[in-house]
XYZ file of C-alpha atoms in Angstrom:
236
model
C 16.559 -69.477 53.902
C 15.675 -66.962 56.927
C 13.831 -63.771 55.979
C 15.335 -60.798 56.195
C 12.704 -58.273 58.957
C 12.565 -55.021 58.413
C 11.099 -52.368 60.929
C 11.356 -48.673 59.887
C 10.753 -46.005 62.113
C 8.922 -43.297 60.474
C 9.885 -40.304 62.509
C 12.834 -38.648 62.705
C 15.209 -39.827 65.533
C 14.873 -37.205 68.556
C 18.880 -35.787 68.578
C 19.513 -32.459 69.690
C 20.318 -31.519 65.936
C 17.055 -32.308 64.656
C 14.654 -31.155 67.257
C 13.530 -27.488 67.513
C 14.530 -24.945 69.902
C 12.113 -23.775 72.980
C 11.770 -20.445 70.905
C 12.021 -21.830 67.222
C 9.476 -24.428 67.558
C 7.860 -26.221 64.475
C 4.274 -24.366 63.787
C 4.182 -26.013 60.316
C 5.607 -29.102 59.012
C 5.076 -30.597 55.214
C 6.989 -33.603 53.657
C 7.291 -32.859 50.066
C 9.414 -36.189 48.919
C 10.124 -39.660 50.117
C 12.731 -41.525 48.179
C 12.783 -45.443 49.384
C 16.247 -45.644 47.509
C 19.964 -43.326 47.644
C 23.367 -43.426 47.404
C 25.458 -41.387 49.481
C 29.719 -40.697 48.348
C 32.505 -38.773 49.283
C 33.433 -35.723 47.445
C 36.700 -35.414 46.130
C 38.128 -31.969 45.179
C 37.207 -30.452 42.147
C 39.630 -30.906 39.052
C 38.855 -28.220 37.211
C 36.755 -25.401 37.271
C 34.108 -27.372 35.252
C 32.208 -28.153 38.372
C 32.026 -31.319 40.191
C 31.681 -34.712 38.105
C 30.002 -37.945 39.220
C 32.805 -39.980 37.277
C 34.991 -38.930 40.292
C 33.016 -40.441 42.937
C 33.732 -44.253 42.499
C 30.267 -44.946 41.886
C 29.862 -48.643 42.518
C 31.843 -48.132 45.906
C 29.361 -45.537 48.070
C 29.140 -44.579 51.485
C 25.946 -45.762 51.882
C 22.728 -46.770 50.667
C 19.843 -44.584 52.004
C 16.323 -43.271 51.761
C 15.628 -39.685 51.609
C 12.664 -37.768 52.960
C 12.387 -34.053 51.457
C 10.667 -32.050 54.228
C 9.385 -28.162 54.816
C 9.985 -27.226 58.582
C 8.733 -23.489 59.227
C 10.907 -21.558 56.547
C 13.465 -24.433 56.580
C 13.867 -27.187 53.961
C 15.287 -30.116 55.842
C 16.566 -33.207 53.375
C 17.115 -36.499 55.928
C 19.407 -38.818 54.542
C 18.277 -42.370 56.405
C 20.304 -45.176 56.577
C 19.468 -48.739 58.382
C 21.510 -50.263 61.374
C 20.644 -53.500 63.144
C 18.005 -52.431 65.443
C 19.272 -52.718 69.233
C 17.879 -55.609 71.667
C 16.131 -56.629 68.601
C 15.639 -60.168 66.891
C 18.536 -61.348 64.381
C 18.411 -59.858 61.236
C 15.919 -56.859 62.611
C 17.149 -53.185 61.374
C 16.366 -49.721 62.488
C 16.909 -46.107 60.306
C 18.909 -43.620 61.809
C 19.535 -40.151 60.516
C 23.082 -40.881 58.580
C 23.092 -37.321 57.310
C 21.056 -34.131 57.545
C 20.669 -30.639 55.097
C 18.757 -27.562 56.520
C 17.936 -25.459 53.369
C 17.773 -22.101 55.259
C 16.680 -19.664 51.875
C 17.201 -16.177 51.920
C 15.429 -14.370 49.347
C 17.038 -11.126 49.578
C 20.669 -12.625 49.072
C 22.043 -14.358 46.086
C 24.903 -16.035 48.291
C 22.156 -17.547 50.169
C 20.155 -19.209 47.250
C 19.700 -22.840 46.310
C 22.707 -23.257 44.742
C 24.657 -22.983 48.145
C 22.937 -25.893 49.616
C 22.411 -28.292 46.375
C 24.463 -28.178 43.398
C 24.118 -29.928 40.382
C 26.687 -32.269 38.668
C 28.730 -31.309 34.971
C 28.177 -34.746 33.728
C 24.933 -36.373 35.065
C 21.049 -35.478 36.184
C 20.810 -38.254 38.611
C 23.726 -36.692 40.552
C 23.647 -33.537 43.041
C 26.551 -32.308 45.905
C 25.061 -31.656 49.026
C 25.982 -29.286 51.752
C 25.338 -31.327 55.158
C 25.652 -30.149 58.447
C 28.279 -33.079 60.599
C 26.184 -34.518 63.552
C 29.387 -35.002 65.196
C 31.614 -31.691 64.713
C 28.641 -29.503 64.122
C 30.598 -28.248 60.922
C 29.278 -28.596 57.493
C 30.964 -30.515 54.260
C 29.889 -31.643 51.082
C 28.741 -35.166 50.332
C 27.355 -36.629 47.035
C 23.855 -37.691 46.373
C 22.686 -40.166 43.684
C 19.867 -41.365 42.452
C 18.609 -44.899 40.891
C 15.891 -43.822 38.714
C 15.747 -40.513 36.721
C 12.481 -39.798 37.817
C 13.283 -39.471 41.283
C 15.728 -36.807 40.630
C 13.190 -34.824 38.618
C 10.888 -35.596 41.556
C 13.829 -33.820 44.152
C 14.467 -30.810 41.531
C 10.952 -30.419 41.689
C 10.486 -30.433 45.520
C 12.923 -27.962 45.546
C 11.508 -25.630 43.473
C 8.132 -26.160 45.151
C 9.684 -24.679 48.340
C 11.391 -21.644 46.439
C 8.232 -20.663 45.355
C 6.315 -20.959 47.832
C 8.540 -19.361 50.345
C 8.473 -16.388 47.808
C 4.509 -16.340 47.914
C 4.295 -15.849 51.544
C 7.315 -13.346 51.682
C 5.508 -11.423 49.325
C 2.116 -12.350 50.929
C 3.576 -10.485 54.533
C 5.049 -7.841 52.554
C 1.969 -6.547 51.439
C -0.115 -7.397 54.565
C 2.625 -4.821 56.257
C 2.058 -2.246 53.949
C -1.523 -2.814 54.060
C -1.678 -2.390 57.922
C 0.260 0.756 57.183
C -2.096 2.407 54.556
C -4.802 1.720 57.303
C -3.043 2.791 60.299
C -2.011 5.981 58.583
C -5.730 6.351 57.333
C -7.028 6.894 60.764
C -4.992 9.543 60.908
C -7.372 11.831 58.432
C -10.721 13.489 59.280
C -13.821 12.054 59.684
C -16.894 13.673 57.518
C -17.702 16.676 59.331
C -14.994 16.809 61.636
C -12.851 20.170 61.699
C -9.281 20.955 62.382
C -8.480 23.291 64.857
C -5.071 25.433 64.660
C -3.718 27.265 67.106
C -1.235 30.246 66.022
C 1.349 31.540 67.777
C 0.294 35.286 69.260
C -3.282 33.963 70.888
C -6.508 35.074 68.451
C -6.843 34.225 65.175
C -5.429 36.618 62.159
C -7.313 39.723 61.194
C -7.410 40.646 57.048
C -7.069 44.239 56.836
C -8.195 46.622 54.262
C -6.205 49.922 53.779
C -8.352 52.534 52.205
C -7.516 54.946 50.466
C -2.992 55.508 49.679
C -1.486 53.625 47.703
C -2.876 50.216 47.965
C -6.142 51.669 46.786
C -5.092 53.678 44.262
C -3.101 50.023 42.642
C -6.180 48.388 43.036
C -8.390 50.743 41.529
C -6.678 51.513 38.474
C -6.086 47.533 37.823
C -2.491 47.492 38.603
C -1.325 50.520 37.334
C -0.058 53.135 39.364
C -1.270 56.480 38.981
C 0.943 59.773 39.816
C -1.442 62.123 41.491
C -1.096 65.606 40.540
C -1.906 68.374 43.389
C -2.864 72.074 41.658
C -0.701 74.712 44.413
């Protein structure tokens, strides 16, 4: 009985999906899960508004057996969904992974529509089960494919990854929120006076203002009799 070889290729296959723009490029790159072990189905339509159910996925039948590596790419969370193929101009019996299907988790804090749930949804009837928004390699459009898991503690493991990321993501949001406002508060503090500098104002008109004092009338007379106003009285 011949051996069955394995080679896996530990990096992600280079297609023009995966790899990063000239002015996105990758300045920080964590893998938060590796799964050795998934099953990929087809989604049917939901029938009813209950949610999606696992029962409806024929199960034993799925699209294909994969391993999944949970990564963090900038402010992206990329799940790769890697399935094997027999590895070209190899020996017999020699396999290869290839990317079979790909999420980009692209959070946005600020709206709702944009939250987990858009990208990974849970199932009604089963913790080992989740629908997953992928984006098609081939049409560039995204659909919704069904991920399972063997053992239950690899989906608590991928729950958990995900909520890893939310947080953290939140941390450093806040984290440049307040480095903004601190840059603020100092660039508006150099703005004020120095000890012992003065402020010079120039009015309109040239000189500064004079205070003048009326003697005598009736300013003095108010002032003099604190605030009361006297009638004088002249003899003819």
């Amino acid at each position: 009985c011949k051996q069955k070889q394995h080679t896996h290729n530990t990096h992600t296959p280079p297609t023009h999906h995966t790899m990063p723009k000239k002015e996105d490029q990758v300045l920080m790159e964590q893998t938060l899960l590796k799964v050795d072990e998934i099953f990929v189905y087809r989604v049917p339509p939901m029938k009813s508004s209950g949610g999606h159910r696992a029962e409806d996925w024929n199960l034993p039948k799925p699209l294909a057996t994969c391993s999944l590596l949970v990564m963090r790419r900038n402010d992206a969370l990329v799940l790769n969904m890697m399935a094997e193929k027999p590895k070209e101009g190899g020996p017999k019996g020699a396999v290869e992974e290839h990317l079979f299907a790909q999420c980009n988790i692209e959070l946005d804090l600020d709206d709702e529509a944009k939250g987990l749930d858009h990208w990974v949804e849970t199932v009604a009837d089963s913790s080992r089960y989740f629908v997953i928004r992928i984006l098609d390699l081939k049409t560039g459009r995204e659909a919704q494919v069904g991920m399972g898991f063997r053992e239950r503690a690899d989906a608590t493991n991928f729950r958990m990854s995900l909520q890893e990321y939310e947080r953290a993501l939140t941390r450093e949001k806040k984290g440049e929120a307040a480095a903004k406002e601190r840059e603020l508060t100092s660039s508006l503090g150099k703005l004020g006076l120095k000890d012992g500098e003065k402020l010079n104002i120039k009015l309109p008109g040239g000189g500064g203002s004079k205070k003048r004092e009326k003697k005598g009338g009736l300013d003095s007379h108010f002032s003099q009799n604190n605030g009361v106003l006297l009638k004088n009285h002249h003899h003819q």
